[in-house]
């Protein structure tokens, strides 16, 4: 701050020099004094420049630090958002906030703010000098302030709205980009490259238009405000010159006054620009805070429990659930009991709600009514980390990260040792193919595991679950997309791994369903039938009909 004051005061030295030149140097033809003044000016402004550097550096440092911390906070918040938010927000919306909106904020804190401080100092100093020289003229000048103020306020609003529109559109563009990059295979398969380019071009044009509109607002502001100021300045100039001519003011004082006036004028226009930059930064901040203000996953209740041990008995009691984005409930008054260590299959038509049911167990979503209990304790009362720590999920689409095979397995338990990882791979029937890879466990799998086959990815995904050694295992169509060879390998692995663990299997194939102790037949969010394979076949209900249709 002190540096800013020094830097801001530097230019003011010129007004004093002008006064000295006008009052002493010129009338007395004092060359020696002129040189002294020049030397003093040089030194003072050299110091001011140094101070300006220091001030800019320090402000930029604190500004960047602020943004850097905010970036991590933003990421931490995104990581802790409930899954439901990701149903509503597209990835690009998040991406754009990390890049474009934080960028706007960075610009305004690291460029505008330090300059603003410096400019304010120069401005206030110049006004003070003017006031001291001729308070009446200065007051007259200040009369113009409301007009300038009004103009700047109007432009600020326009710029703020324009920025918001531009940021919305670039976020849309970023979402489009992210989605296209993820769907490249589909795009190629359907020959939709041109279609995608066309769509991207449209969104790009929309952003271009919004940006140009914004630029137009910003660029009109400078001449408009400039003209208002110029009128004021010319009026003052005429006035002051007349004062000197009638002998009411010394020439040196007049020169200082006009010098200060010039110094004061420049900041006004710059203020307008800074305010515009700051208002853009505020728009960015608002969009960033839209995420920071989203509720995180329901915080654990203060009396949340960490069970000493989890057996794995799960009970659904009259559970009703509706996704935020739809109005009809997906699960209606659903009840069911799963004993600890039991293997349960969820069967039913697509869209029946099977995935939704298993998603409620790790509390990815919260039921709207009813409750789910683990070993008799409402899961809402169990500490989230403890609850999820007891569960491993193998989804249909194995999600791998771009690291090595070993790193991907370790994701199941970060402190696992190499022998433990190898053990897990063996149990998942994955060791054989891993050892055949060029670098074994250290082979990179490529982005999302593109360098591996579906069956290989899925076995890594299972090894990851095995490593976690969960009490509860959820397999959501884990083998549905695999060839029968991979499937057999995985089923063999599961036969070793499942006993003693509560397992929820969503599957269509009889071979998978058969190993279940109990089958829940789900239709339209309800349990229609429960029983063993044999019971249900004998009963001749929907399960037996499905069975007959599949194996007729
Ligand atoms: P299943 O796994 O039995 O095929 P799901 O549980 O995935 O069925 O879906 C049940 C119903 O819920 C479907 O009608 C589906 O459209 C809807 N649904 C699934 N996921 C979401 C979601 N994230 N947001 C809104 N609706 C969803
Ligand atoms: Mg499903």
Coordinates of C-alpha atoms and ligand atoms in Angstrom, one line a residue:
X1 CA 0.0 0.0 0.0
X2 CA 2.8 2.4 0.9
X3 CA 4.5 1.5 -2.4
X4 CA 1.3 2.3 -4.2
X5 CA 1.2 5.7 -2.5
X6 CA 4.8 6.5 -3.5
X7 CA 4.1 5.3 -7.0
X8 CA 1.0 7.3 -7.2
X9 CA 2.6 10.5 -5.9
X10 CA 5.5 10.4 -8.4
X11 CA 3.7 12.0 -11.3
X12 CA 2.5 14.8 -9.0
X13 CA 6.0 16.0 -8.7
X14 CA 5.6 17.4 -12.2
X15 CA 3.0 19.8 -11.1
X16 CA 5.3 21.3 -8.5
X17 CA 8.1 21.5 -11.0
X18 CA 5.8 23.3 -13.4
X19 CA 4.9 25.8 -10.7
X20 CA 8.6 26.4 -9.9
X21 CA 9.5 26.8 -13.6
X22 CA 6.6 29.2 -14.1
X23 CA 7.3 31.3 -11.0
X24 CA 11.1 31.2 -10.5
X25 CA 13.0 29.7 -13.4
X26 CA 11.4 31.5 -16.3
X27 CA 11.1 35.0 -14.7
X28 CA 14.7 34.9 -13.3
X29 CA 16.2 32.8 -16.2
X30 CA 17.7 30.5 -13.5
X31 CA 19.4 27.7 -15.5
X32 CA 21.0 26.2 -12.4
X33 CA 17.6 25.8 -10.7
X34 CA 16.2 24.3 -13.9
X35 CA 18.9 21.6 -13.8
X36 CA 18.2 20.9 -10.2
X37 CA 14.5 20.6 -10.9
X38 CA 15.2 18.2 -13.7
X39 CA 17.5 16.1 -11.6
X40 CA 15.0 16.0 -8.7
X41 CA 12.2 15.0 -11.1
X42 CA 14.3 12.2 -12.5
X43 CA 15.2 10.8 -9.1
X44 CA 11.7 11.1 -7.7
X45 CA 10.2 9.4 -10.7
X46 CA 12.8 6.7 -10.8
X47 CA 11.9 5.9 -7.2
X48 CA 8.2 6.1 -8.1
X49 CA 8.8 3.6 -11.0
X50 CA 10.6 1.2 -8.6
X51 CA 7.7 1.6 -6.2
X52 CA 5.3 1.0 -9.0
X53 CA 7.1 -2.3 -9.8
X54 CA 7.1 -3.4 -6.2
X55 CA 3.4 -2.5 -5.8
X56 CA 2.4 -4.2 -9.0
X57 CA 4.4 -7.3 -8.1
X58 CA 3.0 -7.6 -4.6
X59 CA -0.6 -7.0 -5.6
X60 CA -0.2 -9.5 -8.5
X61 CA 1.3 -12.0 -6.0
X62 CA -1.5 -11.7 -3.6
X63 CA -4.1 -11.7 -6.3
X64 CA -2.7 -14.7 -8.0
X65 CA -2.3 -16.4 -4.6
X66 CA -6.0 -15.7 -4.0
X67 CA -7.0 -17.2 -7.3
X68 CA -4.7 -20.2 -6.9
X69 CA -6.2 -21.0 -3.6
X70 CA -9.7 -20.5 -4.9
X71 CA -8.9 -22.9 -7.8
X72 CA -8.1 -25.7 -5.4
X73 CA -11.1 -24.8 -3.2
X74 CA -13.3 -25.0 -6.3
X75 CA -11.9 -28.4 -7.3
X76 CA -12.4 -29.7 -3.8
X77 CA -15.9 -28.5 -3.9
X78 CA -16.6 -30.1 -7.2
X79 CA -15.1 -33.4 -5.9
X80 CA -17.5 -33.3 -3.0
X81 CA -20.7 -32.4 -4.8
X82 CA -23.5 -35.0 -4.7
X83 CA -23.9 -37.1 -7.8
X84 CA -27.2 -35.4 -8.6
X85 CA -25.4 -32.2 -9.5
X86 CA -23.6 -34.0 -12.3
X87 CA -26.9 -35.1 -13.7
X88 CA -27.8 -31.4 -14.1
X89 CA -24.5 -29.8 -15.0
X90 CA -22.5 -30.6 -18.1
X91 CA -18.7 -31.1 -17.6
X92 CA -18.0 -28.2 -19.8
X93 CA -19.9 -25.9 -17.4
X94 CA -17.3 -26.9 -14.8
X95 CA -14.4 -26.7 -17.1
X96 CA -15.3 -23.3 -18.3
X97 CA -15.5 -22.0 -14.7
X98 CA -12.0 -23.3 -14.1
X99 CA -10.6 -21.7 -17.2
X100 CA -12.6 -18.7 -18.5
X101 CA -14.2 -17.5 -15.3
X102 CA -11.2 -17.8 -13.1
X103 CA -9.3 -16.2 -15.9
X104 CA -11.5 -13.1 -15.8
X105 CA -11.0 -13.0 -12.0
X106 CA -7.3 -13.3 -12.4
X107 CA -7.2 -10.4 -14.9
X108 CA -9.1 -8.1 -12.7
X109 CA -7.2 -8.9 -9.5
X110 CA -3.7 -8.9 -11.0
X111 CA -4.0 -6.1 -13.5
X112 CA -6.8 -3.8 -12.6
X113 CA -6.6 -3.7 -8.9
X114 CA -3.0 -2.6 -8.5
X115 CA -3.4 0.0 -11.2
X116 CA -6.6 1.2 -9.6
X117 CA -4.8 1.8 -6.3
X118 CA -2.1 3.8 -8.0
X119 CA -4.5 5.8 -10.1
X120 CA -6.6 6.6 -7.1
X121 CA -3.6 8.1 -5.4
X122 CA -2.5 10.2 -8.4
X123 CA -6.1 11.3 -8.8
X124 CA -6.7 12.3 -5.2
X125 CA -3.3 14.0 -5.0
X126 CA -4.0 16.0 -8.2
X127 CA -7.4 17.0 -6.9
X128 CA -5.9 18.1 -3.7
X129 CA -3.3 20.3 -5.5
X130 CA -6.0 21.8 -7.6
X131 CA -8.2 22.5 -4.6
X132 CA -5.3 24.2 -2.9
X133 CA -4.6 26.3 -5.9
X134 CA -8.1 27.3 -6.7
X135 CA -10.9 25.7 -4.8
X136 CA -13.6 27.5 -6.7
X137 CA -12.5 26.2 -10.1
X138 CA -12.1 22.7 -8.6
X139 CA -15.6 22.8 -7.2
X140 CA -16.8 23.8 -10.6
X141 CA -15.0 20.8 -12.0
X142 CA -16.5 18.5 -9.5
X143 CA -19.9 19.4 -10.7
X144 CA -19.1 17.3 -13.8
X145 CA -18.6 14.3 -11.6
X146 CA -22.2 13.1 -11.5
X147 CA -22.5 13.2 -15.3
X148 CA -19.3 11.1 -15.7
X149 CA -20.6 8.9 -12.9
X150 CA -23.9 8.3 -14.6
X151 CA -22.2 7.5 -17.9
X152 CA -19.8 5.1 -16.2
X153 CA -22.6 3.4 -14.2
X154 CA -24.6 2.8 -17.4
X155 CA -21.7 1.3 -19.2
X156 CA -20.7 -0.8 -16.2
X157 CA -24.2 -2.4 -16.3
X158 CA -24.0 -3.0 -20.0
X159 CA -20.5 -4.5 -19.7
X160 CA -21.5 -6.7 -16.8
X161 CA -24.5 -8.1 -18.7
X162 CA -22.5 -8.5 -21.8
X163 CA -19.8 -10.4 -19.9
X164 CA -22.3 -12.7 -18.4
X165 CA -23.8 -13.5 -21.8
X166 CA -20.3 -14.1 -23.3
X167 CA -19.3 -16.4 -20.4
X168 CA -22.5 -18.4 -20.6
X169 CA -21.8 -18.9 -24.3
X170 CA -18.2 -19.9 -23.9
X171 CA -19.3 -22.4 -21.3
X172 CA -21.7 -23.8 -23.8
X173 CA -19.0 -24.0 -26.3
X174 CA -16.6 -25.7 -23.9
X175 CA -19.4 -28.2 -23.0
X176 CA -19.8 -28.9 -26.6
X177 CA -16.1 -29.4 -27.1
X178 CA -15.8 -31.8 -24.1
X179 CA -18.8 -33.9 -25.2
X180 CA -17.5 -34.1 -28.8
X181 CA -14.1 -35.2 -27.6
X182 CA -15.6 -37.9 -25.5
X183 CA -17.8 -39.2 -28.2
X184 CA -15.3 -39.4 -31.0
X185 CA -15.9 -43.1 -31.7
X186 CA -19.6 -42.5 -32.1
X187 CA -19.1 -39.5 -34.2
X188 CA -16.8 -41.4 -36.6
X189 CA -18.9 -44.4 -36.6
X190 CA -22.0 -42.4 -37.7
X191 CA -20.0 -40.1 -40.0
X192 CA -21.1 -37.1 -38.1
X193 CA -17.9 -35.1 -38.3
X194 CA -19.4 -32.3 -40.4
X195 CA -22.5 -32.2 -38.3
X196 CA -20.4 -31.8 -35.2
X197 CA -18.3 -29.1 -36.9
X198 CA -21.5 -27.3 -37.9
X199 CA -22.8 -27.3 -34.4
X200 CA -19.5 -26.1 -33.0
X201 CA -19.4 -23.4 -35.6
X202 CA -22.9 -22.2 -34.6
X203 CA -22.0 -22.0 -30.9
X204 CA -18.7 -20.4 -31.7
X205 CA -20.6 -17.7 -33.7
X206 CA -22.9 -17.1 -30.8
X207 CA -19.9 -16.6 -28.6
X208 CA -18.3 -14.3 -31.2
X209 CA -21.4 -12.2 -31.4
X210 CA -21.7 -11.9 -27.6
X211 CA -18.0 -11.0 -27.3
X212 CA -18.2 -8.3 -30.0
X213 CA -21.2 -6.8 -28.4
X214 CA -19.2 -6.7 -25.1
X215 CA -16.3 -5.1 -26.9
X216 CA -18.6 -2.6 -28.4
X217 CA -19.9 -1.5 -25.0
X218 CA -16.3 -1.3 -23.7
X219 CA -15.0 0.7 -26.6
X220 CA -17.9 3.1 -26.7
X221 CA -17.3 3.9 -23.1
X222 CA -13.9 5.5 -23.6
X223 CA -14.9 8.1 -26.2
X224 CA -18.1 9.0 -24.5
X225 CA -16.6 9.5 -21.1
X226 CA -13.6 11.1 -22.8
X227 CA -15.8 13.7 -24.5
X228 CA -17.6 14.6 -21.3
X229 CA -14.3 15.1 -19.6
X230 CA -12.9 17.1 -22.5
X231 CA -15.7 19.6 -22.4
X232 CA -15.1 20.1 -18.7
X233 CA -11.4 20.5 -19.2
X234 CA -11.7 23.0 -22.0
X235 CA -14.1 25.1 -19.9
X236 CA -11.6 25.1 -17.0
X237 CA -8.7 25.9 -19.3
X238 CA -10.5 29.0 -20.6
X239 CA -11.5 30.0 -17.1
X240 CA -8.1 29.6 -15.6
X241 CA -6.4 31.5 -18.5
X242 CA -8.8 34.4 -18.0
X243 CA -8.0 34.4 -14.3
X244 CA -4.3 34.9 -15.1
X245 CA -5.0 37.5 -17.7
X246 CA -7.1 39.6 -15.2
X247 CA -4.3 39.1 -12.7
X248 CA -6.2 37.1 -10.2
X249 CA -3.9 34.1 -10.5
X250 CA -0.1 33.8 -11.0
X251 CA 1.1 32.1 -14.2
X252 CA 3.0 29.4 -12.2
X253 CA -0.1 28.6 -10.2
X254 CA -2.1 28.4 -13.3
X255 CA 0.4 26.0 -14.9
X256 CA 0.4 23.8 -11.8
X257 CA -3.4 23.8 -11.8
X258 CA -3.6 22.8 -15.4
X259 CA -0.8 20.2 -14.9
X260 CA -2.8 18.7 -12.0
X261 CA -5.9 18.9 -14.1
X262 CA -4.3 16.8 -16.8
X263 CA -3.1 14.3 -14.2
X264 CA -6.6 14.1 -12.7
X265 CA -8.3 13.7 -16.1
X266 CA -6.3 10.7 -17.2
X267 CA -7.3 8.6 -14.2
X268 CA -11.0 9.3 -14.8
X269 CA -11.0 7.6 -18.1
X270 CA -8.8 4.8 -16.7
X271 CA -11.2 4.4 -13.8
X272 CA -13.9 3.7 -16.2
X273 CA -11.8 1.0 -17.9
X274 CA -10.8 -0.5 -14.6
X275 CA -14.3 -0.5 -13.3
X276 CA -15.3 -2.3 -16.5
X277 CA -12.5 -4.9 -15.9
X278 CA -13.5 -5.3 -12.3
X279 CA -17.2 -5.8 -13.2
X280 CA -16.1 -8.5 -15.6
X281 CA -14.1 -10.1 -12.8
X282 CA -17.2 -9.9 -10.6
X283 CA -19.2 -11.8 -13.3
X284 CA -16.5 -14.4 -13.3
X285 CA -16.6 -14.5 -9.5
X286 CA -20.3 -14.9 -9.5
X287 CA -20.1 -17.9 -11.8
X288 CA -17.4 -19.5 -9.8
X289 CA -19.4 -19.0 -6.6
X290 CA -22.4 -20.6 -8.2
X291 CA -20.4 -23.8 -7.8
X292 CA -19.0 -22.9 -4.4
X293 CA -22.5 -22.3 -3.2
X294 CA -23.8 -25.6 -4.3
X295 CA -24.5 -27.8 -1.3
X296 CA -21.9 -30.5 -0.8
X297 CA -23.0 -34.1 -0.1
X298 CA -25.1 -34.0 3.0
X299 CA -22.6 -33.4 5.8
X300 CA -22.5 -36.2 8.3
X301 CA -24.8 -35.7 11.2
X302 CA -22.9 -34.6 14.3
X303 CA -23.9 -37.9 15.9
X304 CA -22.8 -39.9 12.8
X305 CA -21.7 -43.4 13.6
X306 CA -18.6 -45.3 12.6
X307 CA -19.7 -48.9 13.1
X308 CA -17.0 -51.1 14.7
X309 CA -17.6 -53.8 12.1
X310 CA -20.0 -54.1 9.3
X311 CA -21.7 -57.4 8.6
X312 CA -23.5 -56.2 5.5
X313 CA -27.2 -56.9 6.1
X314 CA -29.1 -54.4 4.0
X315 CA -32.8 -53.6 4.4
X316 CA -34.9 -51.3 2.2
X317 CA -37.9 -50.1 4.1
X318 CA -40.6 -48.4 2.0
X319 CA -38.1 -46.5 -0.1
X320 CA -39.5 -43.9 -2.5
X321 CA -37.1 -42.0 -4.7
X322 CA -37.4 -39.4 -7.4
X323 CA -34.5 -38.0 -9.5
X324 CA -34.3 -34.2 -9.3
X325 CA -34.7 -33.9 -13.0
X326 CA -37.9 -35.9 -13.3
X327 CA -41.2 -35.6 -11.5
X328 CA -42.4 -39.2 -11.3
X329 CA -40.8 -41.4 -8.7
X330 CA -38.5 -44.0 -10.0
X331 CA -38.8 -46.2 -6.9
X332 CA -42.1 -46.5 -5.2
X333 CA -42.5 -47.8 -1.7
X334 CA -39.8 -50.4 -2.3
X335 CA -39.0 -52.9 0.5
X336 CA -36.6 -55.8 0.7
X337 CA -34.3 -57.6 3.0
X338 CA -30.8 -58.8 2.2
X339 CA -29.0 -60.9 4.8
X340 CA -25.3 -60.4 5.6
X341 CA -23.2 -62.4 3.1
X342 CA -26.1 -63.1 0.8
X343 CA -25.8 -62.9 -2.9
X344 CA -28.7 -61.2 -4.4
X345 CA -29.6 -60.7 -8.0
X346 CA -31.7 -57.8 -9.3
X347 CA -33.5 -58.7 -12.4
X348 CA -36.0 -56.9 -14.5
X349 CA -36.6 -54.9 -17.7
X350 CA -34.4 -52.0 -18.6
X351 CA -35.4 -48.8 -16.9
X352 CA -37.1 -50.7 -14.0
X353 CA -34.9 -48.9 -11.5
X354 CA -32.2 -51.5 -10.7
X355 CA -29.2 -49.2 -11.0
X356 CA -31.1 -46.6 -8.9
X357 CA -31.6 -49.1 -6.1
X358 CA -28.0 -50.0 -5.9
X359 CA -27.0 -46.3 -6.1
X360 CA -28.9 -45.6 -2.9
X361 CA -26.8 -48.0 -0.9
X362 CA -23.6 -45.9 -1.0
X363 CA -25.8 -42.8 -0.6
X364 CA -25.1 -41.5 -4.1
X365 CA -28.6 -40.2 -3.8
X366 CA -30.9 -39.8 -0.8
X367 CA -34.3 -41.5 -0.7
X368 CA -37.2 -39.2 -0.6
X369 CA -39.2 -41.4 1.8
X370 CA -38.5 -44.6 3.7
X371 CA -35.1 -45.6 4.8
X372 CA -32.3 -48.0 4.1
X373 CA -30.5 -49.7 7.0
X374 CA -27.2 -51.4 7.2
X375 CA -27.0 -53.9 10.0
X376 CA -30.1 -52.2 11.4
X377 CA -28.6 -48.7 11.4
X378 CA -30.1 -46.1 9.1
X379 CA -27.4 -45.4 6.5
X380 CA -28.1 -41.7 6.8
X381 CA -26.7 -41.9 10.3
X382 CA -23.5 -43.7 9.3
X383 CA -20.4 -41.7 8.5
X384 CA -20.2 -41.4 4.7
X385 CA -16.5 -42.5 4.6
X386 CA -17.3 -45.5 6.8
X387 CA -20.3 -46.5 4.7
X388 CA -18.5 -46.2 1.3
X389 CA -15.4 -47.7 2.8
X390 CA -17.3 -50.9 3.2
X391 CA -18.6 -51.0 -0.4
X392 CA -17.0 -51.7 -3.8
X393 CA -18.7 -51.1 -7.1
X394 CA -18.0 -52.7 -10.4
X395 CA -20.0 -50.8 -13.0
X396 CA -20.8 -52.0 -16.5
X397 CA -18.3 -49.7 -18.1
X398 CA -15.0 -50.1 -16.3
X399 CA -13.7 -46.6 -15.5
X400 CA -9.9 -46.5 -15.7
X401 CA -7.6 -43.6 -15.3
X402 CA -4.7 -42.9 -17.6
X403 CA -2.0 -44.3 -15.3
X404 CA -0.5 -47.8 -15.3
X405 CA -2.3 -51.0 -14.7
X406 CA -0.9 -51.2 -11.2
X407 CA -2.0 -47.6 -10.3
X408 CA -5.5 -48.4 -11.6
X409 CA -5.7 -51.4 -9.3
X410 CA -4.2 -49.4 -6.4
X411 CA -7.1 -46.9 -6.7
X412 CA -9.1 -49.5 -4.7
X413 CA -6.9 -49.0 -1.6
X414 CA -4.2 -46.3 -1.8
X415 CA -1.9 -47.9 0.8
X416 CA -1.8 -51.3 -0.8
X417 CA 1.6 -52.9 -1.4
X418 CA 2.8 -54.3 -4.6
X419 CA 2.3 -58.0 -3.5
X420 CA -1.3 -57.1 -2.4
X421 CA -1.9 -55.6 -5.8
X422 CA -0.6 -58.7 -7.5
X423 CA -2.7 -60.9 -5.2
X424 CA -5.8 -58.9 -6.1
X425 CA -5.0 -59.2 -9.8
X426 CA -4.6 -62.9 -9.4
X427 CA -8.0 -63.2 -7.7
X428 CA -9.6 -61.2 -10.5
X429 CA -8.1 -63.6 -13.1
X430 CA -6.3 -60.6 -14.5
X431 CA -2.7 -61.6 -13.7
X432 CA -2.2 -63.7 -16.9
X433 CA -2.9 -60.9 -19.3
X434 CA -1.2 -58.3 -17.2
X435 CA 2.1 -60.2 -17.3
X436 CA 1.7 -60.5 -21.1
X437 CA 1.6 -56.7 -21.4
X438 CA 4.9 -55.1 -22.5
X439 CA 5.7 -53.6 -19.0
X440 CA 3.5 -55.8 -16.9
X441 CA 1.9 -53.9 -14.0
X442 CA 3.7 -50.8 -15.2
X443 CA 2.1 -50.7 -18.6
X444 CA 0.1 -47.4 -19.1
X445 CA -3.5 -48.2 -20.0
X446 CA -4.0 -45.1 -22.1
X447 CA -6.7 -42.5 -21.7
X448 CA -9.7 -44.2 -20.0
X449 CA -8.0 -47.5 -20.7
X450 CA -8.3 -47.4 -24.5
X451 CA -5.3 -49.7 -24.9
X452 CA -7.0 -52.6 -23.2
X453 CA -10.0 -54.8 -24.3
X454 CA -13.3 -54.5 -22.6
X455 CA -12.8 -57.8 -20.8
X456 CA -9.3 -56.7 -19.6
X457 CA -10.5 -53.4 -18.4
X458 CA -13.3 -55.1 -16.5
X459 CA -10.9 -57.5 -14.8
X460 CA -8.8 -54.6 -13.7
X461 CA -11.9 -53.0 -12.4
X462 CA -12.7 -56.2 -10.4
X463 CA -9.1 -56.4 -9.1
X464 CA -9.6 -52.9 -7.8
X465 CA -12.7 -54.0 -6.0
X466 CA -11.0 -57.1 -4.6
X467 CA -8.1 -55.0 -3.3
X468 CA -10.7 -53.0 -1.4
X469 CA -11.8 -56.1 0.4
X470 CA -15.4 -54.8 0.7
X471 CA -18.2 -56.2 2.9
X472 CA -20.6 -55.2 0.2
X473 CA -20.0 -55.7 -3.5
X474 CA -22.1 -54.2 -6.1
X475 CA -21.9 -55.5 -9.7
X476 CA -24.0 -53.4 -12.1
X477 CA -24.2 -55.4 -15.3
X478 CA -20.4 -55.9 -14.8
X479 CA -20.3 -58.8 -17.3
X480 CA -23.2 -57.9 -19.6
X481 CA -21.0 -56.3 -22.3
X482 CA -18.3 -59.0 -22.3
X483 CA -17.6 -61.9 -24.6
X484 CA -18.3 -65.3 -23.1
X485 CA -14.6 -66.1 -22.6
X486 CA -14.0 -62.9 -20.5
X487 CA -17.3 -63.5 -18.8
X488 CA -16.2 -67.1 -17.8
X489 CA -12.9 -65.8 -16.4
X490 CA -14.7 -63.1 -14.4
X491 CA -17.3 -65.5 -13.1
X492 CA -14.6 -67.9 -12.0
X493 CA -12.9 -65.0 -10.2
X494 CA -16.2 -64.0 -8.6
X495 CA -16.8 -67.5 -7.3
X496 CA -13.6 -67.2 -5.2
X497 CA -14.3 -63.7 -4.1
X498 CA -18.0 -63.5 -3.4
X499 CA -18.5 -66.0 -0.6
X500 CA -19.1 -64.2 2.7
X501 CA -19.7 -60.8 1.1
X502 CA -23.1 -59.2 0.7
X503 CA -23.4 -58.9 -3.1
X504 CA -25.9 -57.1 -5.2
X505 CA -25.7 -58.3 -8.8
X506 CA -27.6 -56.7 -11.6
X507 CA -27.4 -59.1 -14.6
X508 CA -29.3 -60.6 -17.4
X509 CA -27.5 -63.8 -18.0
X510 CA -28.8 -66.9 -16.3
X511 CA -25.3 -68.1 -15.5
X512 CA -24.7 -65.0 -13.4
X513 CA -28.1 -64.9 -11.8
X514 CA -28.0 -68.6 -10.9
X515 CA -25.4 -68.1 -8.3
X516 CA -27.6 -65.7 -6.3
X517 CA -29.3 -67.0 -3.2
X518 CA -32.2 -64.7 -3.8
X519 CA -33.6 -63.0 -6.8
X520 CA -35.6 -59.7 -6.7
X521 CA -37.6 -59.2 -9.8
X522 CA -38.0 -55.4 -10.3
X523 CA -40.5 -53.7 -12.5
X524 CA -41.4 -50.0 -12.6
X525 CA -39.6 -49.2 -9.3
X526 CA -41.2 -52.0 -7.3
X527 CA -40.3 -55.5 -6.2
X528 CA -42.7 -57.8 -8.0
X529 CA -41.3 -61.1 -6.9
X530 CA -38.6 -62.4 -4.5
X531 CA -37.3 -65.9 -4.2
X532 CA -34.6 -68.3 -5.3
X533 CA -34.3 -69.2 -9.0
X534 CA -36.1 -72.5 -8.4
X535 CA -39.0 -70.9 -6.4
X536 CA -39.6 -68.3 -9.0
X537 CA -39.5 -70.7 -11.9
X538 CA -42.1 -72.9 -10.1
X539 CA -44.3 -69.9 -9.3
X540 CA -44.6 -69.1 -13.0
X541 CA -44.6 -65.3 -12.6
X542 CA -42.8 -62.6 -14.6
X543 CA -39.4 -64.1 -13.7
X544 CA -40.2 -67.4 -15.2
X545 CA -41.7 -65.8 -18.3
X546 CA -38.4 -63.8 -18.7
X547 CA -36.5 -66.9 -18.2
X548 CA -38.6 -68.8 -20.8
X549 CA -38.3 -66.0 -23.3
X550 CA -34.5 -65.9 -23.0
X551 CA -33.9 -69.6 -23.1
X552 CA -36.7 -70.8 -25.3
Ligands
LIG1 P1 -32.2 -49.9 -14.8 O1 -30.9 -50.0 -14.2 O2 -33.2 -50.9 -14.2 O3 -32.2 -50.1 -16.2 P2 -32.3 -47.2 -13.9 O4 -32.3 -47.3 -12.4 O5 -31.0 -46.9 -14.5 O6 -32.9 -48.5 -14.5 O7 -33.3 -46.1 -14.3 C1 -34.7 -46.1 -13.8 C2 -35.4 -44.9 -14.3 O8 -34.8 -43.7 -13.8 C3 -35.3 -44.8 -15.8 O9 -36.6 -44.4 -16.3 C4 -34.4 -43.7 -16.1 O10 -34.7 -43.0 -17.2 C5 -34.4 -42.9 -14.9 N1 -33.1 -42.3 -14.5 C6 -31.9 -43.0 -14.3 N2 -30.9 -42.3 -14.0 C7 -31.4 -41.0 -14.0 C8 -30.8 -39.7 -13.7 N3 -29.5 -39.6 -13.3 N4 -31.6 -38.6 -13.7 C9 -32.9 -38.8 -14.1 N5 -33.5 -39.9 -14.4 C10 -32.8 -41.0 -14.3
LIG2 MG1 -29.0 -50.0 -15.0

